[in-house]
PDB file of C-alpha atoms in Angstrom:
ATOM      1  CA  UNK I  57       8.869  16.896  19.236  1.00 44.00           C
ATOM      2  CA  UNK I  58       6.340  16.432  22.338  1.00 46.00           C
ATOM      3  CA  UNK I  59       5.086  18.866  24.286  1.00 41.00           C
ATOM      4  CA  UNK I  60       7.009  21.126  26.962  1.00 49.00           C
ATOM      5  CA  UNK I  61       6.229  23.546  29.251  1.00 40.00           C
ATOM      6  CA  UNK I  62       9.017  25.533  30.549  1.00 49.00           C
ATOM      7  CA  UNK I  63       9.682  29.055  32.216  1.00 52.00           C
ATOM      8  CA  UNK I  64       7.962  32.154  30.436  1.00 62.00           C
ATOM      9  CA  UNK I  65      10.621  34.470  31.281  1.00 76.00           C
ATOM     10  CA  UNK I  66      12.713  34.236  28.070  1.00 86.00           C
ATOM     11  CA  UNK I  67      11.376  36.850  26.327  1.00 92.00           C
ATOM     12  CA  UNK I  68      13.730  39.528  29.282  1.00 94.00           C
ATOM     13  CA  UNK I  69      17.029  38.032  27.508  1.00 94.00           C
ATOM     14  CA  UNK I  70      15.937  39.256  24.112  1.00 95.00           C
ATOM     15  CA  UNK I  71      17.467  41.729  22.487  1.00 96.00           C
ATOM     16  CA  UNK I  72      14.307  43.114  20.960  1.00 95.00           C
ATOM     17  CA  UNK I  73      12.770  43.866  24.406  1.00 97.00           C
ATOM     18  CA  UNK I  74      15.744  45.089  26.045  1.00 97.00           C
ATOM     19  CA  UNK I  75      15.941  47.576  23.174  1.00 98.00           C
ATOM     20  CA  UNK I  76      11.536  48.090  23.245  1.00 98.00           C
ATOM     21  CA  UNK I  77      12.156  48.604  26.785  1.00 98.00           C
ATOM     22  CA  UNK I  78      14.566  51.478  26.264  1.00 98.00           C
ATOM     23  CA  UNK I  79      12.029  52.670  23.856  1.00 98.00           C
ATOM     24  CA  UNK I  80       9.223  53.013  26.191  1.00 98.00           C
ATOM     25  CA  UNK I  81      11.608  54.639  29.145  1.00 98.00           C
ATOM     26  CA  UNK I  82      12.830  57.015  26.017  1.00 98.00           C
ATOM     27  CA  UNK I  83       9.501  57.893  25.080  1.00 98.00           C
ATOM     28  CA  UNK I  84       8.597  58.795  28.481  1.00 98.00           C
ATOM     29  CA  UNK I  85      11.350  61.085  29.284  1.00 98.00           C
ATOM     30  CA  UNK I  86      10.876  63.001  25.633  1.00 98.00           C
ATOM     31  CA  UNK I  87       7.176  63.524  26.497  1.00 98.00           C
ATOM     32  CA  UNK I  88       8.209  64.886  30.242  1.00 97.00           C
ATOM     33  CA  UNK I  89      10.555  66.995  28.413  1.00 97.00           C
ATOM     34  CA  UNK I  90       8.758  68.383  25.485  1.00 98.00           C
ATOM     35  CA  UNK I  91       4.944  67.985  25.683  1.00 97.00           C
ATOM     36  CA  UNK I  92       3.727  70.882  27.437  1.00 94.00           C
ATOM     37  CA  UNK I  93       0.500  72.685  27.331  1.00 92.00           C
ATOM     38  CA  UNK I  94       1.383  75.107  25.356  1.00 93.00           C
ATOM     39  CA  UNK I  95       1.630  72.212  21.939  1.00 93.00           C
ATOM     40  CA  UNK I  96      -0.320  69.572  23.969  1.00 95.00           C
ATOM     41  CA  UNK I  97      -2.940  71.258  25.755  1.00 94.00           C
ATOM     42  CA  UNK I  98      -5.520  68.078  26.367  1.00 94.00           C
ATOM     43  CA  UNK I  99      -2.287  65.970  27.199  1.00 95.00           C
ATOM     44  CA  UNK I 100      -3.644  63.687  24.077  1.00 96.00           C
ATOM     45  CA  UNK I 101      -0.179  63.040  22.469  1.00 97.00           C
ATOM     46  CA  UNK I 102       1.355  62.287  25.329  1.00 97.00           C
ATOM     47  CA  UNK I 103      -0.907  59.593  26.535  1.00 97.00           C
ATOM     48  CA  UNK I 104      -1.219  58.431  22.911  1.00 97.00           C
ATOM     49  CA  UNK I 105       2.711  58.139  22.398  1.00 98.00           C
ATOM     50  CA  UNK I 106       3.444  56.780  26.025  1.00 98.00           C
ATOM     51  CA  UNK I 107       0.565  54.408  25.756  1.00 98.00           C
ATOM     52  CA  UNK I 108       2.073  53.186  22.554  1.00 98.00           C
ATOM     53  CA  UNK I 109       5.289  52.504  23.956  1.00 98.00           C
ATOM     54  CA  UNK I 110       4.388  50.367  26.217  1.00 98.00           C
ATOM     55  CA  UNK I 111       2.114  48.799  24.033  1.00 98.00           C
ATOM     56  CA  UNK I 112       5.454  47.873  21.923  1.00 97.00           C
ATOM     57  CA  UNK I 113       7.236  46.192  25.054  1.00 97.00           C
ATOM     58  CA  UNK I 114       4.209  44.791  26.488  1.00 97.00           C
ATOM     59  CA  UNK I 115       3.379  42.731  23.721  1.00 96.00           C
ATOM     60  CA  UNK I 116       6.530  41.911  22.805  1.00 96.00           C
ATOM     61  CA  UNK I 117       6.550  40.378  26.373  1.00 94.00           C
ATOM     62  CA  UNK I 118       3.279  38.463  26.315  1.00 93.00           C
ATOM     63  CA  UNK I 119       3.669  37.194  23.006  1.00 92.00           C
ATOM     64  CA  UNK I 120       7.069  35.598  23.523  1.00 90.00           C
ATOM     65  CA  UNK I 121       5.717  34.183  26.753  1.00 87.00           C
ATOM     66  CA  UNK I 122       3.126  32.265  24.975  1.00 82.00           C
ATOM     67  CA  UNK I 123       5.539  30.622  22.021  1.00 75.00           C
ATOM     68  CA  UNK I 124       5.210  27.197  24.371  1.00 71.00           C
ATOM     69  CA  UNK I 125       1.627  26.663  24.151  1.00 72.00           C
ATOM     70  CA  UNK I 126       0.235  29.134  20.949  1.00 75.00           C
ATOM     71  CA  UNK I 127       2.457  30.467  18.238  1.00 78.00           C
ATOM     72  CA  UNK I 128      -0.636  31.636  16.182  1.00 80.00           C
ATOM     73  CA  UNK I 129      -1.195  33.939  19.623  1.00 85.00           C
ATOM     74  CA  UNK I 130       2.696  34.619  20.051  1.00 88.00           C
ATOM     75  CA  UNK I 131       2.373  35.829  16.173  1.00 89.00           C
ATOM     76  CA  UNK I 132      -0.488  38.359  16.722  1.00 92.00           C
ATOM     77  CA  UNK I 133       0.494  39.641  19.849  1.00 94.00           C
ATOM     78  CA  UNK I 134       3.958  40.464  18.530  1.00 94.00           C
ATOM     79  CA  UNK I 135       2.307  41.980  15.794  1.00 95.00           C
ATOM     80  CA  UNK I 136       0.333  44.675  17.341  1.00 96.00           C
ATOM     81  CA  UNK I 137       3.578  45.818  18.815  1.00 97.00           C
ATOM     82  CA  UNK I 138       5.313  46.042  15.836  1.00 97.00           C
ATOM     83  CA  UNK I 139       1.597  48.266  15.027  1.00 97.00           C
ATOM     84  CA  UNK I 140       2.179  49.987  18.105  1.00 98.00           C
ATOM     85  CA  UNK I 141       5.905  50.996  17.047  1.00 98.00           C
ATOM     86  CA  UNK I 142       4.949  51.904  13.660  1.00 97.00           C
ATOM     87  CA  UNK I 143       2.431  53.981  15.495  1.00 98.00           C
ATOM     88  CA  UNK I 144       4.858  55.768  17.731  1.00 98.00           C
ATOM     89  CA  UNK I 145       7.013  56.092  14.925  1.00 98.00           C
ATOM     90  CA  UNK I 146       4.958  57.956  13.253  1.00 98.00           C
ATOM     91  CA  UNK I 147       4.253  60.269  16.187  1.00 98.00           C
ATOM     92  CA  UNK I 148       7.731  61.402  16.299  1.00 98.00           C
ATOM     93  CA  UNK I 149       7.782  62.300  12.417  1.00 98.00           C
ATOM     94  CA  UNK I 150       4.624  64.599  13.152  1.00 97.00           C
ATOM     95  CA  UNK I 151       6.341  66.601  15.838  1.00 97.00           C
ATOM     96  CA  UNK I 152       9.865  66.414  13.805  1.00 98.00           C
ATOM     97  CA  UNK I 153       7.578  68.180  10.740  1.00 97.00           C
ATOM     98  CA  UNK I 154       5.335  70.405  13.542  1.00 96.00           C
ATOM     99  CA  UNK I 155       9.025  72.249  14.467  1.00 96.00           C
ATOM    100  CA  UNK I 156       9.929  72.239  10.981  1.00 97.00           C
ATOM    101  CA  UNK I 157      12.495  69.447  11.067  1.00 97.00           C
ATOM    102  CA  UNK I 158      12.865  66.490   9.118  1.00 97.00           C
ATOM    103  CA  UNK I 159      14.820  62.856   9.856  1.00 97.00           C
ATOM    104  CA  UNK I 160      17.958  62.292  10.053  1.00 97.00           C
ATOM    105  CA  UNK I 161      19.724  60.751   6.890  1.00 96.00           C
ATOM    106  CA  UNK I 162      21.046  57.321   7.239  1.00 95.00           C
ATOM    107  CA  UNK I 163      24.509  58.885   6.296  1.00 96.00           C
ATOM    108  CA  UNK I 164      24.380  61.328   9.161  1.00 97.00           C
ATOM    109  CA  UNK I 165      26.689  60.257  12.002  1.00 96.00           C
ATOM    110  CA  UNK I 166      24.317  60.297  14.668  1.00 96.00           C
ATOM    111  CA  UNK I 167      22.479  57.775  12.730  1.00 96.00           C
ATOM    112  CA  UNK I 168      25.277  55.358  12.333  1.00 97.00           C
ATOM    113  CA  UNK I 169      26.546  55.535  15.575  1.00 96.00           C
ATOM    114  CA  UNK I 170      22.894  54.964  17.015  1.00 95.00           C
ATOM    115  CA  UNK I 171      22.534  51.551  14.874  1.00 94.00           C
ATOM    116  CA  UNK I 172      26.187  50.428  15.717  1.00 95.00           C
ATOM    117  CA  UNK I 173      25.117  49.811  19.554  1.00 96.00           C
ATOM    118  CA  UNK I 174      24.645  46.242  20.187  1.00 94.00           C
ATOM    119  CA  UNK I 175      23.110  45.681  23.397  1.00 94.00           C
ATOM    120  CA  UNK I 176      25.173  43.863  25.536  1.00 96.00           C
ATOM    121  CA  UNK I 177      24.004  40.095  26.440  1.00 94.00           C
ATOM    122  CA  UNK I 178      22.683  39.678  29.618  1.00 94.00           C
ATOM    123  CA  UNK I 179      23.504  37.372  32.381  1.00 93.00           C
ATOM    124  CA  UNK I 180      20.948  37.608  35.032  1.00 94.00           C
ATOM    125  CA  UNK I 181      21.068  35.728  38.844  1.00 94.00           C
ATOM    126  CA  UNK I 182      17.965  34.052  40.952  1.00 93.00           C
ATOM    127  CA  UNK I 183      17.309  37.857  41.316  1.00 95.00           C
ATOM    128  CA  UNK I 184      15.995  38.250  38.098  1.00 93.00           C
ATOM    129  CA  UNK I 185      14.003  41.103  38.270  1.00 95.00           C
ATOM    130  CA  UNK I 186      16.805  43.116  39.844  1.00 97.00           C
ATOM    131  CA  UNK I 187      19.121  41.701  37.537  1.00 97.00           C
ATOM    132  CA  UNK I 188      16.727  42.653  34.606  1.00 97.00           C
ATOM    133  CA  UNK I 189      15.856  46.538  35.159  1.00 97.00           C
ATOM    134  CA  UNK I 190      19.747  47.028  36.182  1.00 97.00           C
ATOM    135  CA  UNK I 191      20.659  45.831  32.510  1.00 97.00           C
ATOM    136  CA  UNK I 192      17.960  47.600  30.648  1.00 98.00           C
ATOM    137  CA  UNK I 193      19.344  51.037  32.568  1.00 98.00           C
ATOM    138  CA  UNK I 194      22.765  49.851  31.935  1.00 98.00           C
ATOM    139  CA  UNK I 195      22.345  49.826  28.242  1.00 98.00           C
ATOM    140  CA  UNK I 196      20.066  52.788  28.125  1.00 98.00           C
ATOM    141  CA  UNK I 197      22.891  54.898  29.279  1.00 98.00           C
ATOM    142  CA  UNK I 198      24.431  53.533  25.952  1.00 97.00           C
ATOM    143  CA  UNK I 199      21.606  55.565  23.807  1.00 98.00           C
ATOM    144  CA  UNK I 200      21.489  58.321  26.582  1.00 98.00           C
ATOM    145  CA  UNK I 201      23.302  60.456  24.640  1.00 97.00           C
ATOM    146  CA  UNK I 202      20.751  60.921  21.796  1.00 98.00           C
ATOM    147  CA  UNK I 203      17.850  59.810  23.186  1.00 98.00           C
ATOM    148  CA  UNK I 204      18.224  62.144  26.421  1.00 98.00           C
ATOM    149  CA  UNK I 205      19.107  64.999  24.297  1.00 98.00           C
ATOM    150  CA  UNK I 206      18.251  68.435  25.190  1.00 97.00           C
ATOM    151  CA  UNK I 207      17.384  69.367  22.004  1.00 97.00           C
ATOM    152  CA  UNK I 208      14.129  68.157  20.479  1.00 98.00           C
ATOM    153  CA  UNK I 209      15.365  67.350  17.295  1.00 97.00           C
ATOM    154  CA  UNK I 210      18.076  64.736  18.239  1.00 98.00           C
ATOM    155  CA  UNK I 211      15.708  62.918  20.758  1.00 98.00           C
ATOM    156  CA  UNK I 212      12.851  62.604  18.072  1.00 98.00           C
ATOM    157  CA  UNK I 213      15.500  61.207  15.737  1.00 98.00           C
ATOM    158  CA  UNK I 214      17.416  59.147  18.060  1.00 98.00           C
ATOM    159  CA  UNK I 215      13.790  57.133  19.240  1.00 98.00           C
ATOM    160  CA  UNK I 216      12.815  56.897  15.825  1.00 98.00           C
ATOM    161  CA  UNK I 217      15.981  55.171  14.969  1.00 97.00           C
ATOM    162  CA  UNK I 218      14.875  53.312  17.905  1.00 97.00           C
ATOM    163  CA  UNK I 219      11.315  52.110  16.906  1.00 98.00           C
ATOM    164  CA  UNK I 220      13.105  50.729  13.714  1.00 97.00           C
ATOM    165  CA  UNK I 221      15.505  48.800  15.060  1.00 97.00           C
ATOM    166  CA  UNK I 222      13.029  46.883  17.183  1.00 97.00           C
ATOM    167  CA  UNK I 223      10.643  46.675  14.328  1.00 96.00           C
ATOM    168  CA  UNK I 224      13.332  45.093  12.061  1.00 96.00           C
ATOM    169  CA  UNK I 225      13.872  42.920  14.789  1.00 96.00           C
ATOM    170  CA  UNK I 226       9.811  41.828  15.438  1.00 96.00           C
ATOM    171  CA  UNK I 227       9.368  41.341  11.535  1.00 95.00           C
ATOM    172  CA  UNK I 228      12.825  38.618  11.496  1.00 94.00           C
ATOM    173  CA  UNK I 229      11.402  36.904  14.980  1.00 92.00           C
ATOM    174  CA  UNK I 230       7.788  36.584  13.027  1.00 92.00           C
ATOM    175  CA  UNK I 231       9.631  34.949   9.855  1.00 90.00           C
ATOM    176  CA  UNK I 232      11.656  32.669  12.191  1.00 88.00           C
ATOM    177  CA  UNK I 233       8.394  32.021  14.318  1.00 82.00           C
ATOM    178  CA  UNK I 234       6.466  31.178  10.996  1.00 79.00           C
ATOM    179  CA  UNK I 235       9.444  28.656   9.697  1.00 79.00           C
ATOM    180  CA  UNK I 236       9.292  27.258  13.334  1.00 71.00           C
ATOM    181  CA  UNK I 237       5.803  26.739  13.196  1.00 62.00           C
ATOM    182  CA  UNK I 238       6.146  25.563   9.201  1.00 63.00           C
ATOM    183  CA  UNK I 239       8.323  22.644  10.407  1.00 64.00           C
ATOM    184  CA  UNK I 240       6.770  21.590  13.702  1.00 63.00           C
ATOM    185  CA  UNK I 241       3.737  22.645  14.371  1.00 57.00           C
ATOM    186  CA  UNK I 242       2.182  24.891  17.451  1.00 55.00           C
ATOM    187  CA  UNK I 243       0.999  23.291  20.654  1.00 55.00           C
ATOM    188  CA  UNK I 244      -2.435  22.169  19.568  1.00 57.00           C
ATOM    189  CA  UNK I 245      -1.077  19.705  16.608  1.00 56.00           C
ATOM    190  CA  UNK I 246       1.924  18.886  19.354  1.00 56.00           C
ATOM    191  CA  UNK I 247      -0.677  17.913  21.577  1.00 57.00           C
ATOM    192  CA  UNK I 248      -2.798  15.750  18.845  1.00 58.00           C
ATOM    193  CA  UNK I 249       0.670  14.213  18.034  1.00 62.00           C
ATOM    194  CA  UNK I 250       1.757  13.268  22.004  1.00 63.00           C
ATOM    195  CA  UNK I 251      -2.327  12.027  22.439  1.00 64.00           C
ATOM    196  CA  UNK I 252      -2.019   9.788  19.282  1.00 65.00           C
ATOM    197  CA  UNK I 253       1.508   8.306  20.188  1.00 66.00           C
ATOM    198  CA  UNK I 254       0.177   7.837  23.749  1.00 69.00           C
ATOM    199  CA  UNK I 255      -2.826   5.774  22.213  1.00 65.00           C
ATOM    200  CA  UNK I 256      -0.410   3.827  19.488  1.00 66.00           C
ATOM    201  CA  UNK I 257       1.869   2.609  22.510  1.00 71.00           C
ATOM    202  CA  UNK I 258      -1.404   1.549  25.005  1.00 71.00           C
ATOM    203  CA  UNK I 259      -3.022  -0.015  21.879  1.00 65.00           C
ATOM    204  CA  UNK I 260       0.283  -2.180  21.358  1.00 66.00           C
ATOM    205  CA  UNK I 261       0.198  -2.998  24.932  1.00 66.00           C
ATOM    206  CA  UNK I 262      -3.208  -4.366  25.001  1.00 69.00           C
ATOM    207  CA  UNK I 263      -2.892  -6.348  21.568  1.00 70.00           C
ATOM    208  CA  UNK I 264      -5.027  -4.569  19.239  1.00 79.00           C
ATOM    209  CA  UNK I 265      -4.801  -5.590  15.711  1.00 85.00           C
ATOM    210  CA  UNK I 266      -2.812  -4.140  12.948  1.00 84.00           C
ATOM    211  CA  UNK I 267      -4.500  -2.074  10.215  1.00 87.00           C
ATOM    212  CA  UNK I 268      -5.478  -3.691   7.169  1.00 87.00           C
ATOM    213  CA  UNK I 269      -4.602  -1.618   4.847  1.00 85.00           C
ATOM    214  CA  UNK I 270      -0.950  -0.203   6.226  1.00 88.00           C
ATOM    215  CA  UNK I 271      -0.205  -2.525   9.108  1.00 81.00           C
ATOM    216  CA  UNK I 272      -0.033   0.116  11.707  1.00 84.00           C
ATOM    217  CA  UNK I 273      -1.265  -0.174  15.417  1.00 82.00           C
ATOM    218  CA  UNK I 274      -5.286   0.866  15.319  1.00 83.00           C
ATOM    219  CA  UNK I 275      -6.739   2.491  18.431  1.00 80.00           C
ATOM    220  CA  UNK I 276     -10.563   1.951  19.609  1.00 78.00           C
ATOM    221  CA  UNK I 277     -12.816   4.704  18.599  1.00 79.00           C
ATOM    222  CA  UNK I 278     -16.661   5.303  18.714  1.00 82.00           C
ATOM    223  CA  UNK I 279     -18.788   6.019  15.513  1.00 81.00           C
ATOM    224  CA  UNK I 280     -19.812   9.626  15.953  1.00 80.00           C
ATOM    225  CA  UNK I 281     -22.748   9.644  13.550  1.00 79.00           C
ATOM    226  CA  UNK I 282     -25.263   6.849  11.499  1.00 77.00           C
ATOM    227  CA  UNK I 283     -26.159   3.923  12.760  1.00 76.00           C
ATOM    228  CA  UNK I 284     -23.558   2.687  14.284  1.00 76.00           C
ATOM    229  CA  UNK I 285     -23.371   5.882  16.183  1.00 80.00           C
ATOM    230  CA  UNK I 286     -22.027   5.311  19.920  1.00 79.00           C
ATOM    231  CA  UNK I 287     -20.505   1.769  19.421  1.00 83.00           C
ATOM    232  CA  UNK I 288     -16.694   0.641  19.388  1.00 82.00           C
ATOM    233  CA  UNK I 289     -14.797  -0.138  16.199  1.00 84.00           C
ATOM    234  CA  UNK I 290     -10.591  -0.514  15.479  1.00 84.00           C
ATOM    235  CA  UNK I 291      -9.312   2.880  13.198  1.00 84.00           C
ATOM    236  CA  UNK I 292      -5.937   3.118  11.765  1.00 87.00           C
ATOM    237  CA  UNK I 293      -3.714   5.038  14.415  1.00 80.00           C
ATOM    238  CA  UNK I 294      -2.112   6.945  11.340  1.00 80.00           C
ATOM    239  CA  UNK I 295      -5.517   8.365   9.936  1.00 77.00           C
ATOM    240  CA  UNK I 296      -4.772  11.928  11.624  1.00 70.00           C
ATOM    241  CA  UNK I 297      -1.125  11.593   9.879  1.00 72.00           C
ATOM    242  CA  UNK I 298      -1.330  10.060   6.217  1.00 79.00           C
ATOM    243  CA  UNK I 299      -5.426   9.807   6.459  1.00 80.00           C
ATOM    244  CA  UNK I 300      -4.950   5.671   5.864  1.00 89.00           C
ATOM    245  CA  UNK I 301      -8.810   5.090   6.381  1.00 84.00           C
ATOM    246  CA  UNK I 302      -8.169   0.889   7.612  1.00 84.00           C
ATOM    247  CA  UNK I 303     -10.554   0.188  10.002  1.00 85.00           C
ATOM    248  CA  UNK I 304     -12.035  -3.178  11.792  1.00 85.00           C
ATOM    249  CA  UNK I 305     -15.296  -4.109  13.517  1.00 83.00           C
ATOM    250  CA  UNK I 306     -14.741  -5.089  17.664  1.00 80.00           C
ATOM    251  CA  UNK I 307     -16.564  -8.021  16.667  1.00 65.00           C
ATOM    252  CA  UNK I 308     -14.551  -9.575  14.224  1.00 48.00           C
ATOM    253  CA  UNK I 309     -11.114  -8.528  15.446  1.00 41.00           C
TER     254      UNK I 309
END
């Protein structure tokens, strides 16, 4: 596959941070518009549940930026916001149950009609970031409705429908990132791979013998331990690959 290093910005045309995006700004305005000091007196929720919220987007961002050269740190990152989500969730139940409400069902109208909005894709310009925050707004207006609801109840519910929509979509991106990885490694073995064809090719070019034992190019490598520590000998190019152990002395080449 090689290795290649390309722009970082794709994680803006994904539909999970568009939507964690809307999240965050969602969250925001509910905690303007509800937390007060009469219910949050040390302004402790708020921070927690704002903080959380961007927590979700954030890592959403900076683990998608790093699928080129880590998935195990693309994997992780994405994780802890789908934590962060779960955590915000969660938040949202509390105060739902702290004014004596409960969650929508998934039959109830509202519900459906929240899940039935796809967002729309985007087609940004060499202004990206202007192109970007006008299509996040744009498609917030399509939630506005529930999620900028006057009443306390339908906000809660509408963001909550939110945070599991974006975790459904975080926990299908880590099973697809995970088969990815499965089938073609992550940058480091990339790397090894591209360094090891590099070495097959130069080793071909300067006539080094074939290996013994499977007839494949060898490459000139240095004993790392015993007594031949430090001196040159001929190892099979495919050892990393099928662990063929064919090997020649310099000397007798």
């Amino acid at each position: 596959m090689g290795v290649k290093i390309g722009s970082t910005a794709g994680y803006m045309y994904m539909d999970m941070w568009v939507l964690s995006s809307i999240l965050q700004l969602g969250t925001f305005s509910f905690c303007r518009r509800f937390l007060n000091q009469h219910n949050d007196p040390c302004g402790r929720l708020f921070d927690q549940m704002t903080q959380a919220a961007r927590s979700g987007q954030a890592n959403i961002a900076e683990g998608v930026s790093r699928h080129q050269t880590s998935i195990e740190t693309e994997m992780k990152l994405v994780d802890v916001a789908r934590a962060s989500i779960n955590e915000l969730s969660n938040d949202f139940s509390f105060i739902l149950m702290a004014n004596k409400q409960v969650a929508w069902r998934n039959d109830d109208p509202a519900a459906i009609q929240m899940r039935a909005i796809k967002p729309d894709y985007p087609h940004y310009s060499e202004n990206i970031m202007h192109d970007v925050m006008e299509h996040v707004l744009k498609q917030k207006e399509r939630f506005a409705p529930w999620i900028e609801h006057a009443e306390l109840t339908t906000a809660a519910n509408a963001l909550m429908i939110l945070c599991a929509r974006v975790n459904s979509m975080i926990t299908r991106y880590l099973e697809n990132s995970l088969a990815t990885f499965k089938q073609t490694g992550g940058f480091s073995e990339n790397m090894t791979k591209e360094r090891i064809d590099t070495q097959r090719k130069q080793s071909i070019e300067e006539g080094a013998p074939s290996c013994p034992k499977c007839g494949a190019p060898m490459v000139k490598r240095y004993a790392k331990r015993g007594s031949n520590q430090g001196r040159a000998f001929w190892s099979c190019s495919k050892y990393t690959e099928t662990g063929c152990s064919g090997s020649r002395s310099i000397s007798n080449q």
